[in-house]
CSV table of C-alpha atoms in Angstrom, one decimal:
chain,number,residue,atom,x,y,z
L,1,MET,CA,-18.3,19.4,1.1
L,2,ASN,CA,-20.7,15.9,1.7
L,3,THR,CA,-19.4,12.4,2.5
L,4,VAL,CA,-19.4,11.4,-0.6
L,5,GLN,CA,-17.2,14.2,-2.4
L,6,ARG,CA,-14.7,13.6,1.1
L,7,LEU,CA,-14.6,10.4,0.1
L,8,LEU,CA,-13.5,11.0,-3.3
L,9,SER,CA,-11.4,13.9,-2.3
L,10,ASN,CA,-9.5,11.7,0.5
L,11,THR,CA,-8.8,8.9,-2.4
L,12,VAL,CA,-7.4,11.1,-4.7
L,13,LEU,CA,-5.3,12.7,-2.0
L,14,ALA,CA,-4.5,9.3,-0.5
L,15,PHE,CA,-3.4,7.9,-4.2
L,16,ILE,CA,-1.0,11.0,-4.3
L,17,SER,CA,0.5,10.9,-1.2
L,18,SER,CA,1.0,6.8,-1.5
L,19,ILE,CA,2.0,6.8,-4.8
L,20,VAL,CA,4.6,10.0,-4.8
L,21,VAL,CA,6.2,8.1,-1.4
L,22,LYS,CA,7.0,5.1,-3.1
L,23,ALA,CA,7.8,6.8,-6.6
L,24,GLY,CA,11.4,8.1,-5.3
L,25,ASN,CA,12.6,4.2,-4.3
L,26,ALA,CA,10.9,3.2,-7.8
L,27,LEU,CA,12.1,6.1,-9.7
L,28,LEU,CA,15.7,5.8,-8.5
L,29,PHE,CA,15.7,1.5,-8.8
L,30,ILE,CA,14.8,2.2,-12.5
L,31,LEU,CA,17.6,4.5,-12.8
L,32,ILE,CA,20.2,2.3,-11.1
L,33,GLY,CA,19.1,-0.6,-13.0
L,34,ARG,CA,19.3,1.5,-16.3
L,35,TRP,CA,22.9,3.3,-15.4
L,36,LEU,CA,24.5,0.6,-13.2
L,37,GLY,CA,22.5,-3.2,-14.3
L,38,PRO,CA,20.2,-5.4,-12.7
L,39,GLY,CA,23.1,-6.6,-9.9
L,40,GLU,CA,23.3,-3.4,-8.3
L,41,SER,CA,19.2,-2.7,-8.7
L,42,GLY,CA,19.1,-6.1,-6.6
L,43,ALA,CA,21.3,-5.1,-3.9
L,44,PHE,CA,19.6,-1.5,-3.8
L,45,SER,CA,16.0,-4.0,-3.9
L,46,LEU,CA,17.4,-6.4,-1.1
L,47,ALA,CA,18.0,-3.2,1.2
L,48,THR,CA,14.4,-2.0,0.8
L,49,THR,CA,13.1,-5.7,1.5
L,50,TYR,CA,15.3,-5.5,4.7
L,51,TYR,CA,14.0,-1.5,5.8
L,52,THR,CA,10.5,-2.9,5.2
L,53,PHE,CA,10.7,-5.3,7.4
L,54,VAL,CA,12.5,-3.0,10.3
L,55,PHE,CA,9.6,-0.6,10.1
L,56,GLY,CA,6.9,-2.4,9.3
L,57,LEU,CA,7.9,-5.0,12.7
L,58,SER,CA,8.3,-2.0,14.6
L,59,ALA,CA,5.3,-0.4,13.9
L,60,LEU,CA,3.0,-2.7,16.1
L,61,GLY,CA,-0.2,-1.9,14.3
L,62,LEU,CA,-0.6,1.5,15.8
L,63,HIS,CA,-1.1,3.0,12.9
L,64,GLU,CA,-4.2,1.2,12.0
L,65,ILE,CA,-5.5,1.6,16.0
L,66,MET,CA,-4.9,5.4,15.9
L,67,VAL,CA,-6.9,5.6,12.6
L,68,ARG,CA,-9.4,3.2,14.0
L,69,ASP,CA,-10.3,5.1,17.4
L,70,LEU,CA,-9.0,8.7,17.0
L,71,PRO,CA,-12.3,9.2,14.6
L,72,ALA,CA,-14.2,8.9,17.7
L,73,ARG,CA,-12.4,11.3,20.1
L,74,ARG,CA,-10.7,13.7,18.6
L,75,ASP,CA,-10.5,15.7,21.0
L,76,GLU,CA,-7.9,13.8,22.7
L,77,SER,CA,-5.5,13.5,19.9
L,78,GLY,CA,-2.8,16.0,21.4
L,79,ARG,CA,-2.8,12.7,23.7
L,80,TYR,CA,-2.4,10.0,21.0
L,81,LEU,CA,0.1,11.9,19.2
L,82,VAL,CA,2.7,12.2,22.1
L,83,ASN,CA,2.3,8.4,23.7
L,84,TYR,CA,2.1,7.0,19.7
L,85,LEU,CA,5.2,9.1,18.5
L,86,THR,CA,7.6,8.5,22.1
L,87,LEU,CA,5.9,4.5,21.8
L,88,ARG,CA,6.9,3.9,17.6
L,89,LEU,CA,10.4,6.0,17.8
L,90,LEU,CA,11.4,3.7,20.9
L,91,LEU,CA,10.4,0.5,18.8
L,92,SER,CA,11.7,1.7,15.7
L,93,VAL,CA,15.3,2.4,17.3
L,94,ALA,CA,15.2,-0.8,19.1
L,95,ALA,CA,14.2,-2.5,15.5
L,96,TYR,CA,17.2,-1.0,13.7
L,97,GLY,CA,19.5,-2.2,16.5
L,98,LEU,CA,18.0,-5.7,16.2
L,99,LEU,CA,19.2,-5.8,12.7
L,100,LEU,CA,22.2,-4.2,12.8
L,101,LEU,CA,23.1,-7.0,15.4
L,102,GLY,CA,21.8,-9.8,12.6
L,103,LEU,CA,23.5,-8.5,10.1
L,104,ARG,CA,26.9,-8.8,12.4
L,105,LEU,CA,26.8,-12.2,13.6
L,106,PHE,CA,24.7,-13.5,10.7
L,107,SER,CA,25.0,-11.9,7.1
L,108,PRO,CA,24.7,-14.2,3.7
L,109,TYR,CA,25.5,-11.0,1.7
L,110,SER,CA,28.9,-9.3,0.7
L,111,ALA,CA,30.1,-6.8,2.8
L,112,THR,CA,29.3,-4.0,0.8
L,113,THR,CA,25.2,-5.3,0.1
L,114,THR,CA,25.4,-5.6,4.1
L,115,GLN,CA,26.6,-1.8,4.1
L,116,ILE,CA,23.7,-1.0,1.8
L,117,ILE,CA,21.3,-2.6,3.4
L,118,LEU,CA,22.4,-0.8,7.2
L,119,ILE,CA,22.1,2.4,5.9
L,120,LEU,CA,18.8,2.7,4.1
L,121,SER,CA,17.5,1.1,7.1
L,122,LEU,CA,18.1,4.3,9.0
L,123,ALA,CA,15.3,5.7,7.5
L,124,VAL,CA,12.8,3.8,9.6
L,125,ILE,CA,14.1,6.6,12.4
L,126,PRO,CA,12.7,9.3,10.6
L,127,GLU,CA,10.0,7.1,8.9
L,128,ALA,CA,8.1,6.2,12.3
L,129,VAL,CA,7.4,9.8,13.0
L,130,PHE,CA,6.4,10.4,9.3
L,131,SER,CA,3.8,7.5,10.1
L,132,ILE,CA,2.4,8.5,13.3
L,133,CYS,CA,2.1,12.6,11.9
L,134,GLN,CA,0.2,10.4,8.6
L,135,SER,CA,-2.5,8.9,11.0
L,136,LEU,CA,-3.3,11.7,13.0
L,137,PHE,CA,-4.2,13.4,9.6
L,138,GLU,CA,-5.9,10.3,8.7
L,139,ALA,CA,-8.3,10.0,11.9
L,140,HIS,CA,-9.5,13.8,11.2
L,141,GLU,CA,-9.9,13.1,7.3
L,142,ARG,CA,-7.4,15.6,6.4
L,143,LEU,CA,-4.8,14.2,3.7
L,144,VAL,CA,-3.3,17.3,2.1
L,145,THR,CA,-0.7,17.5,4.8
L,146,PRO,CA,0.5,13.7,4.4
L,147,MET,CA,0.4,14.6,0.6
L,148,LEU,CA,2.7,17.2,0.6
L,149,ALA,CA,5.0,15.6,2.8
L,150,SER,CA,5.3,12.7,0.9
L,151,ILE,CA,6.0,14.8,-2.2
L,152,ALA,CA,8.6,16.7,-0.6
L,153,SER,CA,10.5,13.2,0.3
L,154,SER,CA,10.4,12.0,-3.3
L,155,GLY,CA,11.2,15.0,-4.2
L,156,VAL,CA,14.3,15.2,-2.3
L,157,LYS,CA,15.3,11.7,-3.0
L,158,LEU,CA,14.8,11.3,-6.6
L,159,LEU,CA,16.6,14.5,-6.6
L,160,ALA,CA,19.9,13.7,-4.9
L,161,GLY,CA,19.7,10.1,-6.6
L,162,PHE,CA,19.5,11.3,-9.9
L,163,TRP,CA,22.6,14.0,-9.3
L,164,LEU,CA,24.8,11.2,-7.5
L,165,LEU,CA,24.6,9.2,-10.5
L,166,ARG,CA,25.8,11.5,-12.9
L,167,GLN,CA,28.5,12.3,-10.6
L,168,GLY,CA,29.3,8.3,-10.7
L,169,ALA,CA,28.1,7.3,-7.3
L,170,GLN,CA,27.6,3.9,-6.5
L,171,VAL,CA,24.7,2.3,-4.7
L,172,VAL,CA,26.4,2.4,-1.0
L,173,GLN,CA,26.5,6.5,-1.4
L,174,ILE,CA,23.1,6.6,-3.2
L,175,ALA,CA,21.8,4.8,0.0
L,176,TRP,CA,22.0,7.5,2.3
L,177,VAL,CA,19.3,9.7,0.4
L,178,ILE,CA,17.1,7.4,1.6
L,179,PRO,CA,16.9,8.4,5.4
L,180,ILE,CA,18.0,12.1,4.6
L,181,ALA,CA,15.0,12.9,2.2
L,182,SER,CA,12.5,11.2,5.1
L,183,ALA,CA,13.7,13.4,7.8
L,184,ALA,CA,14.1,16.8,5.8
L,185,SER,CA,10.3,15.5,5.0
L,186,LEU,CA,8.9,15.8,8.4
L,187,ILE,CA,9.6,20.2,8.2
L,188,VAL,CA,6.2,20.0,6.2
L,189,PHE,CA,4.2,18.2,9.3
L,190,ALA,CA,4.9,21.2,11.5
L,191,PRO,CA,2.5,24.2,10.1
L,192,GLY,CA,-0.2,21.4,9.4
L,193,LEU,CA,-0.3,20.3,13.0
L,194,ALA,CA,-0.6,23.9,14.6
L,195,ARG,CA,-3.1,24.6,11.8
L,196,LEU,CA,-5.0,21.4,13.2
L,197,PHE,CA,-5.2,21.6,17.1
L,198,ARG,CA,-5.9,25.9,16.1
L,199,ARG,CA,-9.3,24.2,14.9
L,200,VAL,CA,-9.7,21.3,17.6
L,201,PRO,CA,-10.0,22.5,21.0
L,202,GLN,CA,-8.1,19.5,22.8
L,203,ARG,CA,-10.0,18.0,26.1
L,204,LEU,CA,-6.7,16.2,27.8
L,205,PRO,CA,-3.2,17.4,28.4
L,206,ALA,CA,-1.1,15.9,25.6
L,207,ARG,CA,1.6,14.4,27.6
L,208,LEU,CA,3.1,10.9,29.0
L,209,ASP,CA,0.9,8.7,30.4
L,210,ALA,CA,1.9,5.4,31.4
L,211,ALA,CA,-1.5,4.0,31.8
L,212,PHE,CA,-2.2,4.9,28.4
L,213,VAL,CA,0.6,3.3,26.6
L,214,ARG,CA,-0.2,0.0,28.6
L,215,LEU,CA,-3.9,0.5,27.5
L,216,GLN,CA,-2.3,0.9,23.9
L,217,LEU,CA,-0.4,-1.9,24.0
L,218,GLY,CA,-2.8,-4.5,24.9
L,219,TYR,CA,-4.5,-3.4,21.7
L,220,THR,CA,-1.1,-4.4,19.6
L,221,PRO,CA,-0.6,-8.5,19.5
L,222,SER,CA,-3.2,-9.5,17.1
L,223,PHE,CA,-2.2,-6.0,14.6
L,224,PHE,CA,1.4,-7.5,15.1
L,225,VAL,CA,0.5,-10.4,14.3
L,226,ILE,CA,-1.3,-9.4,11.5
L,227,GLN,CA,1.9,-6.6,10.7
L,228,PHE,CA,4.4,-9.6,10.8
L,229,PHE,CA,2.4,-12.1,8.7
L,230,SER,CA,1.8,-9.5,5.9
L,231,LEU,CA,5.4,-8.6,5.4
L,232,LEU,CA,6.3,-12.0,5.4
L,233,ASP,CA,4.1,-12.7,2.6
L,234,TYR,CA,5.0,-10.0,0.4
L,235,GLN,CA,8.8,-10.0,1.2
L,236,SER,CA,9.6,-13.4,1.6
L,237,ASP,CA,9.8,-14.0,-2.2
L,238,ALA,CA,12.4,-11.1,-2.7
L,239,LEU,CA,14.5,-12.6,0.5
L,240,LEU,CA,14.2,-16.4,-1.0
L,241,ILE,CA,15.2,-15.5,-4.4
L,242,SER,CA,18.6,-13.4,-2.2
L,243,LEU,CA,18.9,-16.3,-0.9
L,244,MET,CA,18.1,-19.2,-3.4
L,245,LEU,CA,19.1,-17.2,-6.7
L,246,SER,CA,21.6,-14.1,-7.1
L,247,GLU,CA,20.8,-10.4,-6.5
L,248,GLU,CA,20.7,-10.3,-10.5
L,249,ALA,CA,17.3,-12.6,-10.3
L,250,LEU,CA,16.2,-10.0,-7.5
L,251,GLY,CA,16.7,-7.1,-9.7
L,252,HIS,CA,14.6,-8.8,-12.5
L,253,TYR,CA,11.7,-9.7,-10.6
L,254,THR,CA,12.0,-6.2,-8.6
L,255,ALA,CA,11.6,-4.4,-12.1
L,256,ALA,CA,8.6,-6.3,-12.5
L,257,GLN,CA,7.0,-5.2,-8.9
L,258,THR,CA,8.3,-1.8,-9.9
L,259,ILE,CA,5.8,-1.5,-12.8
L,260,LEU,CA,3.4,-2.5,-10.0
L,261,LEU,CA,3.8,-0.3,-7.6
L,262,ALA,CA,0.9,2.2,-8.9
L,263,PHE,CA,-1.5,-0.8,-9.1
L,264,ASN,CA,-0.3,-1.7,-5.5
L,265,LEU,CA,-0.7,2.1,-4.2
L,266,MET,CA,-4.1,1.9,-5.5
L,267,PRO,CA,-5.9,-0.3,-3.2
L,268,LEU,CA,-3.6,1.0,-0.3
L,269,ALA,CA,-4.7,4.7,-1.2
L,270,ILE,CA,-8.8,3.8,-1.2
L,271,ARG,CA,-8.2,1.5,2.1
L,272,THR,CA,-6.7,5.0,3.7
L,273,ALA,CA,-9.8,6.9,2.4
L,274,VAL,CA,-12.6,4.3,3.3
L,275,TYR,CA,-11.1,3.1,7.1
L,276,PRO,CA,-12.1,6.2,9.2
L,277,LEU,CA,-15.2,6.4,6.7
L,278,MET,CA,-16.1,2.8,7.6
L,279,SER,CA,-14.8,3.2,11.1
L,280,ARG,CA,-17.5,6.7,11.7
L,281,TYR,CA,-20.5,4.7,9.9
L,282,TYR,CA,-19.7,1.7,12.0
L,283,HIS,CA,-20.5,4.0,15.4
L,284,GLU,CA,-23.1,6.0,14.0
L,285,ALA,CA,-24.9,4.7,10.9
L,286,PRO,CA,-24.4,1.1,10.4
L,287,ASP,CA,-26.9,1.0,7.4
L,288,LYS,CA,-24.7,3.3,5.8
L,289,LEU,CA,-21.8,0.9,6.4
L,290,ALA,CA,-23.5,-1.4,4.7
L,291,VAL,CA,-24.3,0.3,1.3
L,292,LEU,CA,-20.6,2.0,1.0
L,293,TYR,CA,-19.2,-1.8,1.3
L,294,ASP,CA,-21.3,-3.3,-1.1
L,295,LYS,CA,-20.8,-0.2,-3.5
L,296,ILE,CA,-16.9,-0.6,-2.7
L,297,SER,CA,-16.8,-4.1,-3.8
L,298,ARG,CA,-18.4,-3.6,-7.1
L,299,TYR,CA,-16.5,-0.8,-8.5
L,300,LEU,CA,-13.2,-2.3,-7.1
L,301,PHE,CA,-14.1,-5.3,-9.8
L,302,ALA,CA,-15.1,-3.2,-12.5
L,303,LEU,CA,-11.7,-1.2,-11.9
L,304,VAL,CA,-9.3,-3.5,-11.4
L,305,LEU,CA,-10.4,-6.2,-14.4
L,306,PRO,CA,-9.2,-4.0,-17.3
L,307,LEU,CA,-5.9,-2.7,-15.7
L,308,ALA,CA,-4.6,-6.3,-15.1
L,309,THR,CA,-6.0,-7.1,-19.1
L,310,GLY,CA,-4.0,-4.8,-19.6
L,311,VAL,CA,-0.5,-5.3,-18.5
L,312,THR,CA,-0.7,-8.7,-19.1
L,313,LEU,CA,-1.4,-7.6,-23.0
L,314,LEU,CA,1.5,-5.1,-22.9
L,315,ALA,CA,3.9,-6.7,-20.7
L,316,ALA,CA,6.9,-7.0,-22.8
L,317,PRO,CA,6.6,-3.4,-24.4
L,318,ILE,CA,6.0,-1.7,-21.0
L,319,ILE,CA,9.2,-4.1,-19.7
L,320,ALA,CA,10.9,-2.6,-22.5
L,321,LEU,CA,10.6,1.2,-22.5
L,322,VAL,CA,10.9,1.6,-18.5
L,323,PHE,CA,13.9,-0.5,-18.3
L,324,GLY,CA,15.8,-1.1,-21.5
L,325,PRO,CA,17.6,-4.4,-22.8
L,326,GLY,CA,18.4,-6.8,-20.3
L,327,PHE,CA,15.3,-7.0,-18.0
L,328,GLU,CA,13.1,-9.9,-20.5
L,329,PRO,CA,12.9,-12.5,-17.4
L,330,ALA,CA,10.7,-9.9,-15.6
L,331,VAL,CA,8.0,-9.6,-18.3
L,332,PRO,CA,6.1,-13.1,-17.4
L,333,VAL,CA,6.7,-12.2,-13.6
L,334,LEU,CA,4.6,-8.6,-14.7
L,335,GLN,CA,2.3,-10.8,-16.3
L,336,ILE,CA,1.4,-13.1,-13.9
L,337,CYS,CA,2.0,-11.1,-10.7
L,338,ILE,CA,-0.4,-7.8,-12.3
L,339,TRP,CA,-3.5,-10.6,-11.3
L,340,ALA,CA,-2.2,-11.0,-7.7
L,341,ILE,CA,-3.2,-7.1,-7.5
L,342,VAL,CA,-6.9,-8.3,-8.7
L,343,PHE,CA,-7.5,-9.6,-5.0
L,344,LEU,CA,-5.6,-7.6,-3.7
L,345,PHE,CA,-7.9,-4.6,-4.8
L,346,LEU,CA,-11.2,-7.0,-3.8
L,347,ASN,CA,-9.6,-7.7,-0.5
L,348,VAL,CA,-10.1,-4.0,0.6
L,349,PRO,CA,-13.6,-3.6,1.7
L,350,HIS,CA,-13.4,-6.9,3.5
L,351,ALA,CA,-10.1,-6.8,5.5
L,352,ARG,CA,-11.3,-2.9,6.8
L,353,LEU,CA,-14.9,-4.6,8.1
L,354,LEU,CA,-12.5,-7.1,10.1
L,355,LEU,CA,-10.8,-4.8,11.7
L,356,ILE,CA,-13.3,-2.2,12.6
L,357,HIS,CA,-15.6,-5.0,14.0
L,358,HIS,CA,-12.6,-5.9,16.2
L,359,LYS,CA,-11.7,-9.0,14.4
L,360,GLN,CA,-8.5,-8.7,14.1
L,361,ARG,CA,-7.4,-12.2,15.8
L,362,GLU,CA,-9.2,-14.0,13.2
L,363,ALA,CA,-7.8,-11.7,10.4
L,364,ALA,CA,-4.8,-12.8,12.0
L,365,ARG,CA,-5.0,-16.4,12.0
L,366,MET,CA,-5.9,-16.6,8.2
L,367,LEU,CA,-3.1,-14.1,7.2
L,368,GLY,CA,-0.7,-16.4,9.1
L,369,GLY,CA,-2.1,-19.7,7.1
L,370,VAL,CA,-1.8,-17.9,4.0
L,371,THR,CA,1.7,-16.8,4.5
L,372,LEU,CA,2.6,-20.3,5.3
L,373,LEU,CA,1.3,-20.9,2.1
L,374,ASN,CA,3.2,-18.3,0.3
L,375,VAL,CA,6.7,-19.5,1.7
L,376,ALA,CA,5.8,-23.3,1.2
L,377,LEU,CA,5.2,-21.8,-2.8
L,378,ASN,CA,8.2,-20.0,-3.1
L,379,LEU,CA,10.3,-23.0,-1.1
L,380,LEU,CA,9.0,-25.8,-3.8
L,381,LEU,CA,8.7,-22.8,-6.9
L,382,ILE,CA,11.7,-21.2,-7.0
L,383,PRO,CA,14.3,-23.9,-7.3
L,384,ARG,CA,12.3,-25.4,-10.5
L,385,ALA,CA,10.8,-22.1,-12.4
L,386,GLY,CA,13.3,-19.2,-10.8
L,387,ILE,CA,11.7,-16.0,-10.4
L,388,ALA,CA,8.2,-17.3,-12.2
L,389,GLY,CA,8.0,-19.6,-10.2
L,390,ALA,CA,7.9,-17.0,-6.7
L,391,ALA,CA,5.4,-15.2,-9.5
L,392,VAL,CA,3.1,-18.3,-9.3
L,393,ALA,CA,3.3,-18.3,-5.1
L,394,ARG,CA,2.3,-14.7,-5.4
L,395,LEU,CA,-0.8,-15.0,-7.1
L,396,LEU,CA,-2.0,-18.4,-5.5
L,397,SER,CA,-1.2,-16.7,-1.8
L,398,SER,CA,-3.2,-13.3,-2.8
L,399,PHE,CA,-6.4,-16.0,-4.0
L,400,ALA,CA,-6.0,-18.4,-1.1
L,401,LEU,CA,-6.2,-14.8,1.3
L,402,TYR,CA,-8.8,-12.5,-0.8
L,403,ALA,CA,-11.1,-16.2,-0.3
L,404,SER,CA,-10.4,-16.5,3.1
L,405,PHE,CA,-11.9,-13.3,4.4
L,406,TYR,CA,-14.3,-12.8,2.1
L,407,ALA,CA,-15.9,-16.1,3.2
L,408,TYR,CA,-15.6,-15.1,6.8
L,409,THR,CA,-16.7,-11.4,6.3
L,410,HIS,CA,-19.9,-13.2,4.9
L,411,ALA,CA,-20.4,-15.7,7.0
L,412,THR,CA,-20.2,-13.5,10.4
L,413,VAL,CA,-19.8,-10.0,9.5
L,414,MET,CA,-21.5,-8.5,6.8
L,415,LYS,CA,-24.4,-11.0,5.1
L,416,LEU,CA,-25.1,-8.9,2.0
L,417,SER,CA,-24.3,-10.0,-1.5
L,418,GLY,CA,-21.1,-8.2,-1.7
L,419,ARG,CA,-20.1,-9.9,-4.6
L,420,PRO,CA,-19.5,-8.1,-7.7
L,421,SER,CA,-21.6,-8.4,-10.7
L,422,LEU,CA,-19.5,-10.1,-13.5
L,423,ALA,CA,-21.0,-10.5,-16.8
L,424,ARG,CA,-20.8,-6.7,-17.7
L,425,PRO,CA,-17.3,-5.9,-16.9
L,426,LEU,CA,-16.6,-9.3,-17.6
L,427,LEU,CA,-18.1,-8.6,-21.3
L,428,ALA,CA,-16.4,-4.6,-21.5
L,429,ASN,CA,-13.1,-6.1,-20.7
L,430,ALA,CA,-13.3,-8.8,-23.4
L,431,LEU,CA,-13.9,-5.6,-25.9
L,432,MET,CA,-11.0,-4.0,-24.4
L,433,ALA,CA,-8.9,-6.9,-24.9
L,434,ALA,CA,-9.6,-7.4,-28.3
L,435,ALA,CA,-8.8,-3.6,-28.9
L,436,VAL,CA,-5.7,-3.6,-27.3
L,437,TRP,CA,-4.2,-7.4,-28.6
L,438,TRP,CA,-5.2,-5.4,-32.5
L,439,LEU,CA,-3.2,-2.6,-31.5
L,440,ARG,CA,-0.3,-4.3,-29.6
L,441,ALA,CA,2.0,-3.8,-32.1
L,442,PHE,CA,1.5,0.0,-32.5
L,443,PRO,CA,3.1,2.4,-30.0
L,444,LEU,CA,2.5,1.5,-26.4
L,445,PRO,CA,0.4,5.2,-25.7
L,446,ALA,CA,-1.8,4.5,-28.5
L,447,SER,CA,-2.8,0.5,-27.0
L,448,ILE,CA,-3.3,2.3,-23.9
L,449,ALA,CA,-5.4,4.8,-25.2
L,450,ALA,CA,-7.5,2.6,-27.4
L,451,GLY,CA,-7.9,0.2,-24.4
L,452,VAL,CA,-9.3,3.2,-22.2
L,453,VAL,CA,-11.6,4.4,-24.6
L,454,VAL,CA,-13.4,1.3,-25.3
L,455,TYR,CA,-13.8,0.1,-22.0
L,456,ALA,CA,-15.2,3.3,-21.1
L,457,ALA,CA,-17.4,3.3,-24.0
L,458,ALA,CA,-18.5,-0.1,-23.4
L,459,ALA,CA,-19.1,0.2,-19.5
L,460,LEU,CA,-21.3,3.8,-20.5
L,461,LEU,CA,-23.8,1.1,-22.6
L,462,LEU,CA,-23.5,-1.9,-21.1
L,463,GLY,CA,-24.8,0.3,-17.7
L,464,ILE,CA,-21.9,-0.7,-15.3
L,465,VAL,CA,-22.6,2.1,-13.4
L,466,PRO,CA,-25.9,2.2,-12.4
L,467,PRO,CA,-28.2,4.8,-13.4
L,468,GLN,CA,-29.5,6.1,-9.9
L,469,ASP,CA,-25.4,6.3,-9.2
L,470,LEU,CA,-24.8,8.3,-12.5
L,471,VAL,CA,-27.7,10.6,-11.2
L,472,TYR,CA,-26.2,10.9,-7.8
L,473,TRP,CA,-22.1,11.4,-9.4
L,474,ARG,CA,-23.8,14.3,-11.9
L,475,GLU,CA,-25.4,16.2,-8.9
L,476,ILE,CA,-22.2,16.0,-6.7
L,477,VAL,CA,-20.2,17.7,-10.2
L,478,ARG,CA,-23.1,20.3,-10.4
L,479,ARG,CA,-22.7,21.2,-6.7
L,480,ARG,CA,-19.1,21.4,-6.9
L,481,ASP,CA,-19.4,23.7,-9.9
């Protein structure tokens, strides 16, 4: 398998892994919303927000460091696994203890909501193990095992949650599904780890090494700051809505975010696939890194633009189809937040370049400034415009982060065009938007299918994919056949 084939394969595998690991929570949220209403689904969403904080703050950026450094020293995989796993478990237990203490000393929520938060957040411990194992396989560019583990976790989560809802369970009982499913999925990693270490002889023993741990911890401060501000940036709106409005309002807001889940996970999957490859090119073939960066930037723009346009035009029927009546306030949130996803897509190559060039400290500063902007905008707009104000804050802060990363990357790291060609994708997108608008009264699948066909045909006729790339893709397909 050549480099492009490996990249495409890993992107697909990473996307599947990313979407299924989130699908359990997302589908469970949808089921809770349909069965129990916006208030109960809002409590579940709030618990997920706290879990995300605890998990993220206990990570210290170890996932990113491992994926960045291990591809060049795979014969030390055992040492990395043992030491990173020990460190990650200790940090997770400590973070959960701090959450428990904080909610005991100060909690603005009801006793039931607090209990849901504590139960669901127990998942940080098995998920810490999952994260390190996943990092190891990503560094080796072997993503089948993490994908299978994700499928197992989501399958247990969804089936158990659905059964409990059918039995009349409330959210407190359903919350136990999350940590149990996370623990069960770890079994899948055992045979994959055995195969991996049989294929890769190890130069150093797999044992705890205090000096090695201290060295790795020295890399973490900037990554921790990035992680902290990323969490605050992406979770502050949900937290502030729960404090300033109500759990029902949070349920409406999270309904829109649940629809956006797949779109959020697509750049994550692309990032997972390209990060180790970009890291390897940085050390071995800088000229290939420049070409890869330029192509990723152009293709991402051509991909995300029609997605955002289509969701904007079809937001109302999408919300009605997934959640049913009672979730109409989620429609404007979805129409606004989908455009924040555009900047999330476009930021993928810039953010990875900063990390592989060891510019994480500068990235942390920019992210910190944007996070403060996001919090300030939420505090300003939520009281005035409700959950739509939170959506506007998300859009503006996402644009600010993209603009700052783009400007810094092009000024200091990668002085290429890196600016997507706008005219042809915009014209193809306009043709697609016209077709979708004309068919908006038809059943949703018809509108979506028409949009896909029109955009694909326009992209082909306008030459959005360069002829030389078409020849290359055809050659890849021919070789695969």
